Amino acid sequence: MKRPVRERAHAIRLSAPPLESLSTTALWDLHTQGLAQFRHQAPPTSGEHSWLSIKRALATRELEHCNFCVHHCHINRIAGEKGYCRLDAQAVISGAYVHHGEEAPLSPTFAIFFGGCTMHCVYCHNWRETFALEAGQAVTPQALVTAIVQHRESVRTLSLIGGTPEPHLHTLLTLAEQLPHDMYQPLVFNGNGTLSAQGLMLMEGVIDIYLPDYKHGNDRCAWRLTQITQYTASLQHNLLAYQAQGARLIVRHLIVPAHLDCCTRPVLEWLALHCPSAEISLLEQYRPLYKANTRPEIARRPSATELTQAKQWLTELALKTV
Ligand code: SF4
């Protein structure tokens, strides 16, 4: 089995005083040194701190002015403040279990369903679990590691899902650091492509497979249906960054009724042009859930004609399927 990329992040060692005594700037400087070693595939080094532990310390420090995602809230989550995602520092999940419903190469997976999201889709299929944070379960990274280890023999991958994992970088970096070193299952980041530049740097060297959604083909539809601004530029920036990290990239696209020409077509065209090695997972299971009935054009399932059209474009554009 291929070794997970986090093993290399463990092997990069850097010398420095205790991490908690360092300023945030000094931690980022150390992280940059580790990043250079990682990208140049430098031979193992010696030092008190692994690059992974520096990432974990940085993510925890960054919670004091959170900038994990494209909302750039800069609020102090350790002090209990909450931004767009409505999460403070406490990790909240709606479940963690062996899941057989992911794409075939990823299943079965041990899936952690994190609460909270950086988007607010009117048609969210997991809205109860995602937005009802008070119904979620508070967990520690240690408890999640224990649960993962109990199921290690029966899963192919470890999936960080949601909601979306972007607001949980401090938890998942602690988890990655604590996973047994002889555990080879790849880490899958099943997010919505909203990491900030800092978030992208923190995830490089940790994530083996990115599994983002590319939902809408223009900012107008994205704002109307998911309440996020500047969606296209930030999503495309994230997809290119995932590719540049050398991680496996599987892009999901949910076929939304009446959004074929404005969304599905431009999404697939952009992927064919800019991410030709990405594997595409077309999702056909759209149903008008949550608040979808407030938008008349999406208050139905996609028609057979729409599903056929989307698959035809996929073939015409010679995109790889997962
Ligand atoms: S994760 Fe994103 S939405 Fe949540 S507080 Fe941080 S910057 Fe804001």
mmCIF file of C-alpha atoms and ligand atoms in Angstrom:
data_model
loop_
_atom_site.group_PDB
_atom_site.id
_atom_site.type_symbol
_atom_site.label_atom_id
_atom_site.label_comp_id
_atom_site.label_asym_id
_atom_site.label_seq_id
_atom_site.Cartn_x
_atom_site.Cartn_y
_atom_site.Cartn_z
ATOM 1 C CA MET A 1 0.000 0.000 0.000
ATOM 2 C CA LYS A 2 1.257 3.498 -0.882
ATOM 3 C CA ARG A 3 2.501 5.367 2.180
ATOM 4 C CA PRO A 4 0.407 8.384 3.189
ATOM 5 C CA VAL A 5 1.888 11.806 2.627
ATOM 6 C CA ARG A 6 1.634 12.623 6.365
ATOM 7 C CA GLU A 7 4.485 10.163 6.953
ATOM 8 C CA ARG A 8 6.801 12.574 5.116
ATOM 9 C CA ALA A 9 5.436 15.460 7.200
ATOM 10 C CA HIS A 10 6.320 13.471 10.336
ATOM 11 C CA ALA A 11 9.849 12.806 9.053
ATOM 12 C CA ILE A 12 10.687 16.485 8.462
ATOM 13 C CA ARG A 13 12.211 17.655 11.765
ATOM 14 C CA LEU A 14 13.058 21.226 12.710
ATOM 15 C CA SER A 15 14.991 22.682 15.635
ATOM 16 C CA ALA A 16 13.302 25.351 17.714
ATOM 17 C CA PRO A 17 12.389 26.216 21.327
ATOM 18 C CA PRO A 18 9.088 24.802 22.683
ATOM 19 C CA LEU A 19 6.388 25.664 20.132
ATOM 20 C CA GLU A 20 4.070 27.290 22.667
ATOM 21 C CA SER A 21 6.820 29.833 23.449
ATOM 22 C CA LEU A 22 7.075 30.976 19.816
ATOM 23 C CA SER A 23 5.217 33.865 18.216
ATOM 24 C CA THR A 24 2.796 33.138 15.380
ATOM 25 C CA THR A 25 5.278 34.720 12.948
ATOM 26 C CA ALA A 26 8.062 32.433 14.193
ATOM 27 C CA LEU A 27 5.779 29.413 13.796
ATOM 28 C CA TRP A 28 4.994 30.397 10.199
ATOM 29 C CA ASP A 29 8.731 30.854 9.520
ATOM 30 C CA LEU A 30 9.362 27.328 10.803
ATOM 31 C CA HIS A 31 6.467 26.049 8.717
ATOM 32 C CA THR A 32 7.935 27.688 5.614
ATOM 33 C CA GLN A 33 11.262 25.907 6.254
ATOM 34 C CA GLY A 34 9.429 22.594 6.499
ATOM 35 C CA LEU A 35 7.431 23.354 3.361
ATOM 36 C CA ALA A 36 10.629 23.962 1.383
ATOM 37 C CA GLN A 37 12.035 20.624 2.579
ATOM 38 C CA PHE A 38 8.779 18.894 1.708
ATOM 39 C CA ARG A 39 8.580 20.341 -1.791
ATOM 40 C CA HIS A 40 12.236 19.590 -2.554
ATOM 41 C CA GLN A 41 11.931 16.109 -1.087
ATOM 42 C CA ALA A 42 14.958 16.816 1.105
ATOM 43 C CA PRO A 43 16.473 13.884 3.060
ATOM 44 C CA PRO A 44 15.198 13.387 6.658
ATOM 45 C CA THR A 45 16.487 15.985 9.127
ATOM 46 C CA SER A 46 16.858 16.032 12.905
ATOM 47 C CA GLY A 47 15.228 18.454 15.336
ATOM 48 C CA GLU A 48 12.883 18.606 18.298
ATOM 49 C CA HIS A 49 9.719 19.200 16.293
ATOM 50 C CA SER A 50 8.099 17.407 13.389
ATOM 51 C CA TRP A 51 6.657 19.580 10.615
ATOM 52 C CA LEU A 52 3.295 18.015 11.415
ATOM 53 C CA SER A 53 3.511 19.174 15.049
ATOM 54 C CA ILE A 54 4.348 22.682 13.827
ATOM 55 C CA LYS A 55 1.250 22.602 11.610
ATOM 56 C CA ARG A 56 -0.878 21.506 14.566
ATOM 57 C CA ALA A 57 0.541 24.261 16.797
ATOM 58 C CA LEU A 58 -0.026 26.852 14.066
ATOM 59 C CA ALA A 59 -3.618 25.815 13.419
ATOM 60 C CA THR A 60 -4.384 26.043 17.137
ATOM 61 C CA ARG A 61 -2.740 29.470 17.313
ATOM 62 C CA GLU A 62 -4.611 30.686 14.234
ATOM 63 C CA LEU A 63 -7.910 29.979 15.985
ATOM 64 C CA GLU A 64 -7.333 33.235 17.852
ATOM 65 C CA HIS A 65 -8.003 35.142 14.598
ATOM 66 C CA CYS A 66 -9.491 32.466 12.401
ATOM 67 C CA ASN A 67 -8.618 32.652 8.727
ATOM 68 C CA PHE A 68 -9.014 28.999 7.778
ATOM 69 C CA CYS A 69 -11.382 29.685 4.903
ATOM 70 C CA VAL A 70 -12.330 32.268 2.305
ATOM 71 C CA HIS A 71 -14.634 34.095 4.733
ATOM 72 C CA HIS A 72 -11.550 35.489 6.538
ATOM 73 C CA CYS A 73 -13.552 36.184 9.721
ATOM 74 C CA HIS A 74 -10.465 36.924 11.873
ATOM 75 C CA ILE A 75 -12.404 36.216 15.070
ATOM 76 C CA ASN A 76 -11.102 34.569 18.250
ATOM 77 C CA ARG A 77 -12.676 31.124 18.315
ATOM 78 C CA ILE A 78 -10.726 30.139 21.463
ATOM 79 C CA ALA A 79 -12.481 33.012 23.268
ATOM 80 C CA GLY A 80 -15.828 31.672 22.033
ATOM 81 C CA GLU A 81 -16.370 34.035 19.128
ATOM 82 C CA LYS A 82 -18.133 32.609 16.079
ATOM 83 C CA GLY A 83 -17.898 33.577 12.415
ATOM 84 C CA TYR A 84 -19.778 32.509 9.281
ATOM 85 C CA CYS A 85 -19.444 28.801 10.170
ATOM 86 C CA ARG A 86 -20.849 29.404 13.709
ATOM 87 C CA LEU A 87 -18.165 27.221 15.301
ATOM 88 C CA ASP A 88 -15.957 28.105 18.238
ATOM 89 C CA ALA A 89 -12.858 26.030 19.010
ATOM 90 C CA GLN A 90 -14.788 22.906 20.072
ATOM 91 C CA ALA A 91 -14.952 20.157 17.438
ATOM 92 C CA VAL A 92 -18.529 19.063 16.769
ATOM 93 C CA ILE A 93 -19.517 16.037 14.703
ATOM 94 C CA SER A 94 -22.794 14.475 13.659
ATOM 95 C CA GLY A 95 -21.227 11.026 13.391
ATOM 96 C CA ALA A 96 -18.052 8.985 12.805
ATOM 97 C CA TYR A 97 -18.378 5.504 11.349
ATOM 98 C CA VAL A 98 -17.535 3.127 8.534
ATOM 99 C CA HIS A 99 -19.283 4.457 5.430
ATOM 100 C CA HIS A 100 -19.848 2.560 2.194
ATOM 101 C CA GLY A 101 -21.442 5.363 0.174
ATOM 102 C CA GLU A 102 -18.383 7.156 -1.222
ATOM 103 C CA GLU A 103 -16.906 6.689 -4.708
ATOM 104 C CA ALA A 104 -15.717 3.119 -5.306
ATOM 105 C CA PRO A 105 -11.946 3.778 -4.938
ATOM 106 C CA LEU A 106 -12.578 5.445 -1.552
ATOM 107 C CA SER A 107 -15.020 2.961 -0.004
ATOM 108 C CA PRO A 108 -15.315 1.653 2.575
ATOM 109 C CA THR A 109 -14.065 4.688 4.422
ATOM 110 C CA PHE A 110 -13.973 5.716 8.066
ATOM 111 C CA ALA A 111 -15.919 8.965 7.746
ATOM 112 C CA ILE A 112 -15.967 11.803 10.249
ATOM 113 C CA PHE A 113 -18.956 14.067 9.631
ATOM 114 C CA PHE A 114 -17.992 17.462 11.016
ATOM 115 C CA GLY A 115 -20.661 20.008 11.918
ATOM 116 C CA GLY A 116 -20.826 23.492 10.419
ATOM 117 C CA CYS A 117 -20.181 24.709 6.908
ATOM 118 C CA THR A 118 -18.571 27.545 4.971
ATOM 119 C CA MET A 119 -21.462 27.617 2.479
ATOM 120 C CA HIS A 120 -25.207 27.669 2.981
ATOM 121 C CA CYS A 121 -26.792 25.830 0.064
ATOM 122 C CA VAL A 122 -30.562 26.226 -0.152
ATOM 123 C CA TYR A 123 -30.709 22.616 -1.374
ATOM 124 C CA CYS A 124 -28.344 21.159 1.290
ATOM 125 C CA HIS A 125 -28.917 17.411 1.536
ATOM 126 C CA ASN A 126 -27.384 17.165 5.049
ATOM 127 C CA TRP A 127 -28.873 20.333 6.476
ATOM 128 C CA ARG A 128 -29.984 18.837 9.797
ATOM 129 C CA GLU A 129 -26.523 17.450 10.574
ATOM 130 C CA THR A 130 -24.674 20.446 9.146
ATOM 131 C CA PHE A 131 -26.502 23.435 10.547
ATOM 132 C CA ALA A 132 -28.063 22.130 13.808
ATOM 133 C CA LEU A 133 -24.808 22.414 15.719
ATOM 134 C CA GLU A 134 -26.555 22.204 19.085
ATOM 135 C CA ALA A 135 -27.608 18.646 18.170
ATOM 136 C CA GLY A 136 -24.022 17.662 17.349
ATOM 137 C CA GLN A 137 -21.618 15.741 19.520
ATOM 138 C CA ALA A 138 -18.557 17.469 20.991
ATOM 139 C CA VAL A 139 -15.461 15.335 20.446
ATOM 140 C CA THR A 140 -11.725 15.373 20.979
ATOM 141 C CA PRO A 141 -9.165 14.400 18.324
ATOM 142 C CA GLN A 142 -8.017 11.626 20.677
ATOM 143 C CA ALA A 143 -11.518 10.078 20.711
ATOM 144 C CA LEU A 144 -11.621 10.189 16.910
ATOM 145 C CA VAL A 145 -8.210 8.502 16.657
ATOM 146 C CA THR A 146 -9.412 5.750 19.023
ATOM 147 C CA ALA A 147 -12.497 5.181 16.855
ATOM 148 C CA ILE A 148 -10.410 5.124 13.654
ATOM 149 C CA VAL A 149 -7.943 2.611 15.107
ATOM 150 C CA GLN A 150 -10.796 0.305 16.129
ATOM 151 C CA HIS A 151 -11.867 0.097 12.462
ATOM 152 C CA ARG A 152 -8.464 0.212 10.805
ATOM 153 C CA GLU A 153 -8.694 -3.285 9.335
ATOM 154 C CA SER A 154 -12.024 -2.706 7.620
ATOM 155 C CA VAL A 155 -11.528 0.587 5.771
ATOM 156 C CA ARG A 156 -9.637 1.685 2.665
ATOM 157 C CA THR A 157 -9.505 5.431 3.425
ATOM 158 C CA LEU A 158 -10.120 7.986 6.208
ATOM 159 C CA SER A 159 -12.568 10.728 5.196
ATOM 160 C CA LEU A 160 -12.933 14.212 6.650
ATOM 161 C CA ILE A 161 -16.458 15.220 5.640
ATOM 162 C CA GLY A 162 -19.139 17.648 6.775
ATOM 163 C CA GLY A 163 -20.719 20.004 6.445
ATOM 164 C CA THR A 164 -17.193 20.654 5.349
ATOM 165 C CA PRO A 165 -13.858 20.118 7.110
ATOM 166 C CA GLU A 166 -12.442 23.611 6.442
ATOM 167 C CA PRO A 167 -13.376 25.058 9.891
ATOM 168 C CA HIS A 168 -11.821 22.028 11.638
ATOM 169 C CA LEU A 169 -8.171 22.277 10.589
ATOM 170 C CA HIS A 170 -6.924 22.395 14.213
ATOM 171 C CA THR A 171 -8.784 19.170 15.017
ATOM 172 C CA LEU A 172 -7.808 17.261 11.923
ATOM 173 C CA LEU A 173 -4.131 18.264 12.177
ATOM 174 C CA THR A 174 -4.058 17.016 15.782
ATOM 175 C CA LEU A 175 -5.750 13.837 14.570
ATOM 176 C CA ALA A 176 -3.233 13.420 11.717
ATOM 177 C CA GLU A 177 -0.351 13.847 14.141
ATOM 178 C CA GLN A 178 -1.739 11.210 16.494
ATOM 179 C CA LEU A 179 -2.616 8.514 13.947
ATOM 180 C CA PRO A 180 -0.416 5.417 14.351
ATOM 181 C CA HIS A 181 2.598 5.610 12.049
ATOM 182 C CA ASP A 182 1.919 2.155 10.648
ATOM 183 C CA MET A 183 -1.551 3.137 9.508
ATOM 184 C CA TYR A 184 -1.439 3.588 5.746
ATOM 185 C CA GLN A 185 -4.982 4.601 4.861
ATOM 186 C CA PRO A 186 -4.923 7.890 2.893
ATOM 187 C CA LEU A 187 -6.609 10.976 4.314
ATOM 188 C CA VAL A 188 -9.438 12.297 2.130
ATOM 189 C CA PHE A 189 -10.396 15.975 2.440
ATOM 190 C CA ASN A 190 -14.035 16.011 1.323
ATOM 191 C CA GLY A 191 -14.646 19.756 1.352
ATOM 192 C CA ASN A 192 -16.264 22.501 -0.659
ATOM 193 C CA GLY A 193 -13.057 24.127 -1.917
ATOM 194 C CA THR A 194 -13.116 27.117 0.414
ATOM 195 C CA LEU A 195 -9.700 26.889 2.102
ATOM 196 C CA SER A 196 -7.872 30.201 2.492
ATOM 197 C CA ALA A 197 -4.243 30.534 1.384
ATOM 198 C CA GLN A 198 -3.203 29.766 4.973
ATOM 199 C CA GLY A 199 -5.516 26.777 5.101
ATOM 200 C CA LEU A 200 -4.040 25.430 1.866
ATOM 201 C CA MET A 201 -0.510 25.693 3.298
ATOM 202 C CA LEU A 202 -1.542 23.911 6.493
ATOM 203 C CA MET A 203 -3.072 21.034 4.529
ATOM 204 C CA GLU A 204 -0.144 20.555 2.141
ATOM 205 C CA GLY A 205 1.778 17.460 3.218
ATOM 206 C CA VAL A 206 -1.185 16.034 5.135
ATOM 207 C CA ILE A 207 -3.935 15.302 2.607
ATOM 208 C CA ASP A 208 -3.567 12.456 0.108
ATOM 209 C CA ILE A 209 -6.853 12.906 -1.762
ATOM 210 C CA TYR A 210 -8.880 16.073 -2.243
ATOM 211 C CA LEU A 211 -12.554 15.477 -2.975
ATOM 212 C CA PRO A 212 -14.057 18.951 -3.545
ATOM 213 C CA ASP A 213 -17.453 19.888 -4.920
ATOM 214 C CA TYR A 214 -17.522 22.245 -7.898
ATOM 215 C CA LYS A 215 -21.167 23.245 -7.618
ATOM 216 C CA HIS A 216 -21.884 26.288 -9.753
ATOM 217 C CA GLY A 217 -20.479 27.671 -12.975
ATOM 218 C CA ASN A 218 -20.830 31.385 -12.201
ATOM 219 C CA ASP A 219 -20.940 33.730 -9.201
ATOM 220 C CA ARG A 220 -24.583 34.711 -9.699
ATOM 221 C CA CYS A 221 -25.910 31.158 -9.326
ATOM 222 C CA ALA A 222 -23.432 30.494 -6.496
ATOM 223 C CA TRP A 223 -24.628 33.506 -4.498
ATOM 224 C CA ARG A 224 -28.297 32.812 -5.152
ATOM 225 C CA LEU A 225 -28.146 29.133 -4.190
ATOM 226 C CA THR A 226 -25.221 28.824 -1.747
ATOM 227 C CA GLN A 227 -24.780 32.271 -0.159
ATOM 228 C CA ILE A 228 -21.119 32.653 -0.984
ATOM 229 C CA THR A 229 -19.456 35.521 -2.832
ATOM 230 C CA GLN A 230 -16.569 35.344 -5.317
ATOM 231 C CA TYR A 231 -17.154 31.615 -5.574
ATOM 232 C CA THR A 232 -15.651 30.976 -9.001
ATOM 233 C CA ALA A 233 -12.273 32.604 -8.418
ATOM 234 C CA SER A 234 -11.715 31.084 -4.975
ATOM 235 C CA LEU A 235 -12.925 27.605 -5.959
ATOM 236 C CA GLN A 236 -10.776 27.524 -9.088
ATOM 237 C CA HIS A 237 -7.786 28.784 -7.077
ATOM 238 C CA ASN A 238 -8.278 25.930 -4.601
ATOM 239 C CA LEU A 239 -8.560 23.294 -7.344
ATOM 240 C CA LEU A 240 -5.312 24.462 -8.941
ATOM 241 C CA ALA A 241 -3.631 24.494 -5.512
ATOM 242 C CA TYR A 242 -4.740 20.915 -4.814
ATOM 243 C CA GLN A 243 -3.254 19.880 -8.152
ATOM 244 C CA ALA A 244 -0.007 21.703 -7.436
ATOM 245 C CA GLN A 245 0.304 19.820 -4.132
ATOM 246 C CA GLY A 246 0.491 16.597 -6.149
ATOM 247 C CA ALA A 247 -2.493 15.114 -4.318
ATOM 248 C CA ARG A 248 -5.048 12.939 -6.068
ATOM 249 C CA LEU A 249 -7.964 15.129 -7.154
ATOM 250 C CA ILE A 250 -11.512 13.852 -7.506
ATOM 251 C CA VAL A 251 -14.014 16.613 -8.298
ATOM 252 C CA ARG A 252 -17.707 16.136 -7.610
ATOM 253 C CA HIS A 253 -20.407 17.976 -9.514
ATOM 254 C CA LEU A 254 -24.011 17.722 -8.425
ATOM 255 C CA ILE A 255 -26.417 18.005 -11.366
ATOM 256 C CA VAL A 256 -28.902 20.675 -10.273
ATOM 257 C CA PRO A 257 -32.116 20.912 -12.320
ATOM 258 C CA ALA A 258 -32.352 23.884 -14.705
ATOM 259 C CA HIS A 259 -28.668 24.675 -14.065
ATOM 260 C CA LEU A 260 -27.152 22.674 -16.893
ATOM 261 C CA ASP A 261 -26.163 25.459 -19.317
ATOM 262 C CA CYS A 262 -25.226 28.006 -16.640
ATOM 263 C CA CYS A 263 -23.479 25.616 -14.237
ATOM 264 C CA THR A 264 -22.789 22.035 -15.385
ATOM 265 C CA ARG A 265 -21.456 22.953 -18.835
ATOM 266 C CA PRO A 266 -19.028 25.717 -17.714
ATOM 267 C CA VAL A 267 -17.858 23.627 -14.731
ATOM 268 C CA LEU A 268 -16.988 20.669 -16.971
ATOM 269 C CA GLU A 269 -15.389 22.904 -19.621
ATOM 270 C CA TRP A 270 -13.159 24.572 -17.028
ATOM 271 C CA LEU A 271 -12.128 21.229 -15.563
ATOM 272 C CA ALA A 272 -11.289 19.848 -19.024
ATOM 273 C CA LEU A 273 -9.080 22.845 -19.706
ATOM 274 C CA HIS A 274 -7.370 23.321 -16.341
ATOM 275 C CA CYS A 275 -7.548 19.998 -14.480
ATOM 276 C CA PRO A 276 -7.289 17.370 -17.228
ATOM 277 C CA SER A 277 -5.916 14.752 -14.835
ATOM 278 C CA ALA A 278 -8.725 15.206 -12.295
ATOM 279 C CA GLU A 279 -11.259 12.417 -11.940
ATOM 280 C CA ILE A 280 -14.838 13.598 -12.166
ATOM 281 C CA SER A 281 -17.712 12.258 -10.106
ATOM 282 C CA LEU A 282 -21.079 13.382 -11.508
ATOM 283 C CA LEU A 283 -23.735 13.212 -8.789
ATOM 284 C CA GLU A 284 -27.254 12.429 -9.961
ATOM 285 C CA GLN A 285 -29.027 12.233 -6.608
ATOM 286 C CA TYR A 286 -30.289 15.824 -6.333
ATOM 287 C CA ARG A 287 -33.632 16.136 -4.568
ATOM 288 C CA PRO A 288 -35.383 19.383 -3.552
ATOM 289 C CA LEU A 289 -34.534 19.307 0.176
ATOM 290 C CA TYR A 290 -34.089 21.978 2.865
ATOM 291 C CA LYS A 291 -35.133 25.333 1.336
ATOM 292 C CA ALA A 292 -35.032 24.264 -2.323
ATOM 293 C CA ASN A 293 -38.758 24.869 -2.663
ATOM 294 C CA THR A 294 -38.130 28.600 -2.268
ATOM 295 C CA ARG A 295 -36.425 28.577 -5.701
ATOM 296 C CA PRO A 296 -39.034 27.357 -8.200
ATOM 297 C CA GLU A 297 -36.570 26.189 -10.853
ATOM 298 C CA ILE A 298 -34.835 23.742 -8.507
ATOM 299 C CA ALA A 299 -37.965 22.452 -6.742
ATOM 300 C CA ARG A 300 -37.833 19.163 -8.663
ATOM 301 C CA ARG A 301 -35.449 16.319 -9.452
ATOM 302 C CA PRO A 302 -33.255 16.583 -12.577
ATOM 303 C CA SER A 303 -35.003 15.150 -15.614
ATOM 304 C CA ALA A 304 -33.710 12.111 -17.498
ATOM 305 C CA THR A 305 -32.834 14.467 -20.379
ATOM 306 C CA GLU A 306 -30.743 16.665 -18.090
ATOM 307 C CA LEU A 307 -28.871 13.684 -16.639
ATOM 308 C CA THR A 308 -28.168 12.322 -20.115
ATOM 309 C CA GLN A 309 -26.987 15.735 -21.309
ATOM 310 C CA ALA A 310 -24.519 16.075 -18.425
ATOM 311 C CA LYS A 311 -23.055 12.623 -19.088
ATOM 312 C CA GLN A 312 -22.806 13.406 -22.804
ATOM 313 C CA TRP A 313 -20.782 16.571 -22.079
ATOM 314 C CA LEU A 314 -18.501 14.571 -19.802
ATOM 315 C CA THR A 315 -17.772 12.192 -22.679
ATOM 316 C CA GLU A 316 -17.434 14.918 -25.331
ATOM 317 C CA LEU A 317 -14.919 16.786 -23.184
ATOM 318 C CA ALA A 318 -12.933 13.557 -22.645
ATOM 319 C CA LEU A 319 -12.963 14.003 -18.878
ATOM 320 C CA LYS A 320 -11.829 11.123 -16.693
ATOM 321 C CA THR A 321 -14.439 9.584 -14.453
ATOM 322 C CA VAL A 322 -13.682 8.157 -11.059
HETATM 323 S S1 SF4 B 1 -13.500 28.663 9.474
HETATM 324 FE FE1 SF4 B 1 -13.999 30.255 7.988
HETATM 325 S S2 SF4 B 1 -16.135 30.769 8.465
HETATM 326 FE FE2 SF4 B 1 -15.343 29.705 10.255
HETATM 327 S S3 SF4 B 1 -14.592 31.353 11.613
HETATM 328 FE FE3 SF4 B 1 -12.829 30.621 10.369
HETATM 329 S S4 SF4 B 1 -12.708 32.012 8.612
HETATM 330 FE FE4 SF4 B 1 -14.799 32.221 9.552
#
